[in-house]
mmCIF file of C-alpha atoms in Angstrom:
data_model
loop_
_atom_site.group_PDB
_atom_site.id
_atom_site.type_symbol
_atom_site.label_atom_id
_atom_site.label_comp_id
_atom_site.label_asym_id
_atom_site.label_seq_id
_atom_site.Cartn_x
_atom_site.Cartn_y
_atom_site.Cartn_z
ATOM 1 C CA UNK H 832 -17.383 -25.252 -63.409
ATOM 2 C CA UNK H 833 -19.394 -27.326 -60.933
ATOM 3 C CA UNK H 834 -19.282 -24.434 -58.319
ATOM 4 C CA UNK H 835 -21.917 -21.704 -58.841
ATOM 5 C CA UNK H 836 -21.444 -18.304 -57.120
ATOM 6 C CA UNK H 837 -24.787 -16.576 -55.969
ATOM 7 C CA UNK H 838 -23.259 -13.257 -54.690
ATOM 8 C CA UNK H 839 -25.528 -11.372 -57.104
ATOM 9 C CA UNK H 840 -28.632 -12.980 -55.470
ATOM 10 C CA UNK H 841 -27.520 -11.999 -52.031
ATOM 11 C CA UNK H 842 -26.649 -8.411 -53.297
ATOM 12 C CA UNK H 843 -30.250 -8.148 -54.589
ATOM 13 C CA UNK H 844 -31.683 -9.282 -51.399
ATOM 14 C CA UNK H 845 -29.712 -6.850 -49.378
ATOM 15 C CA UNK H 846 -30.191 -4.100 -51.922
ATOM 16 C CA UNK H 847 -26.457 -3.610 -51.919
ATOM 17 C CA UNK H 848 -24.179 -2.602 -54.990
ATOM 18 C CA UNK H 849 -21.034 -4.421 -56.028
ATOM 19 C CA UNK H 850 -19.075 -1.318 -55.092
ATOM 20 C CA UNK H 851 -20.488 -1.056 -51.562
ATOM 21 C CA UNK H 852 -19.802 -4.754 -50.906
ATOM 22 C CA UNK H 853 -16.235 -4.567 -52.141
ATOM 23 C CA UNK H 854 -15.643 -1.414 -49.942
ATOM 24 C CA UNK H 855 -17.148 -3.137 -46.796
ATOM 25 C CA UNK H 856 -15.342 -6.465 -47.420
ATOM 26 C CA UNK H 857 -12.059 -4.874 -48.322
ATOM 27 C CA UNK H 858 -11.493 -6.157 -51.829
ATOM 28 C CA UNK H 859 -11.322 -4.314 -55.106
ATOM 29 C CA UNK H 860 -14.557 -4.233 -57.211
ATOM 30 C CA UNK H 861 -12.664 -5.976 -60.103
ATOM 31 C CA UNK H 862 -11.694 -8.883 -57.725
ATOM 32 C CA UNK H 863 -15.279 -9.107 -56.474
ATOM 33 C CA UNK H 864 -16.449 -9.053 -60.106
ATOM 34 C CA UNK H 865 -14.216 -12.118 -60.897
ATOM 35 C CA UNK H 866 -15.606 -13.963 -57.898
ATOM 36 C CA UNK H 867 -19.214 -12.945 -58.623
ATOM 37 C CA UNK H 868 -19.123 -13.964 -62.282
ATOM 38 C CA UNK H 869 -17.674 -17.372 -61.424
ATOM 39 C CA UNK H 870 -14.263 -16.826 -62.899
ATOM 40 C CA UNK H 871 -12.217 -17.154 -59.585
ATOM 41 C CA UNK H 872 -9.967 -20.181 -59.254
ATOM 42 C CA UNK H 873 -9.985 -19.997 -55.418
ATOM 43 C CA UNK H 874 -11.346 -17.784 -52.674
ATOM 44 C CA UNK H 875 -9.632 -17.239 -49.367
ATOM 45 C CA UNK H 876 -11.623 -18.282 -46.371
ATOM 46 C CA UNK H 877 -10.985 -14.849 -44.807
ATOM 47 C CA UNK H 878 -12.597 -13.259 -47.931
ATOM 48 C CA UNK H 879 -15.599 -15.682 -47.730
ATOM 49 C CA UNK H 880 -16.048 -14.981 -43.966
ATOM 50 C CA UNK H 881 -15.987 -11.232 -44.636
ATOM 51 C CA UNK H 882 -18.647 -11.709 -47.424
ATOM 52 C CA UNK H 883 -20.744 -13.676 -45.087
ATOM 53 C CA UNK H 884 -20.490 -11.057 -42.334
ATOM 54 C CA UNK H 885 -21.324 -8.164 -44.485
ATOM 55 C CA UNK H 886 -24.156 -9.872 -46.275
ATOM 56 C CA UNK H 887 -25.360 -11.695 -43.071
ATOM 57 C CA UNK H 888 -25.480 -14.977 -44.611
ATOM 58 C CA UNK H 889 -23.874 -18.476 -44.698
ATOM 59 C CA UNK H 890 -21.278 -19.710 -47.127
ATOM 60 C CA UNK H 891 -23.864 -22.047 -48.587
ATOM 61 C CA UNK H 892 -25.971 -18.941 -49.521
ATOM 62 C CA UNK H 893 -23.048 -17.767 -51.796
ATOM 63 C CA UNK H 894 -21.676 -21.077 -53.040
ATOM 64 C CA UNK H 895 -23.308 -24.121 -54.426
ATOM 65 C CA UNK H 896 -22.232 -27.277 -56.233
ATOM 66 C CA UNK H 897 -23.880 -28.196 -59.568
ATOM 67 C CA UNK H 898 -23.340 -31.532 -61.339
ATOM 68 C CA UNK H 899 -21.684 -31.140 -64.646
ATOM 69 C CA UNK H 900 -23.723 -32.233 -67.723
ATOM 70 C CA UNK H 901 -23.056 -35.701 -68.941
ATOM 71 C CA UNK H 902 -21.656 -34.318 -72.170
ATOM 72 C CA UNK H 903 -19.261 -32.030 -70.425
ATOM 73 C CA UNK H 904 -18.054 -34.794 -68.241
ATOM 74 C CA UNK H 905 -17.445 -37.093 -71.135
ATOM 75 C CA UNK H 906 -15.479 -34.313 -73.155
ATOM 76 C CA UNK H 907 -13.284 -33.503 -70.230
#
């Protein structure tokens, strides 16, 4: 997927656990893990805003676009 999720980077910078972030954002640790591991198909803006609020960051600190490899693009 061309969208990479860097929640783990921000967690490390803030010295915060996944469980603490999930509690403070108001989502389950399982749903946060799906998002953190890049398996989510979508994210609500309200959830993204809550993540940014708790982590004191911008959406671009959590999400970034990566170009797909040429091989992947041709296979798709």
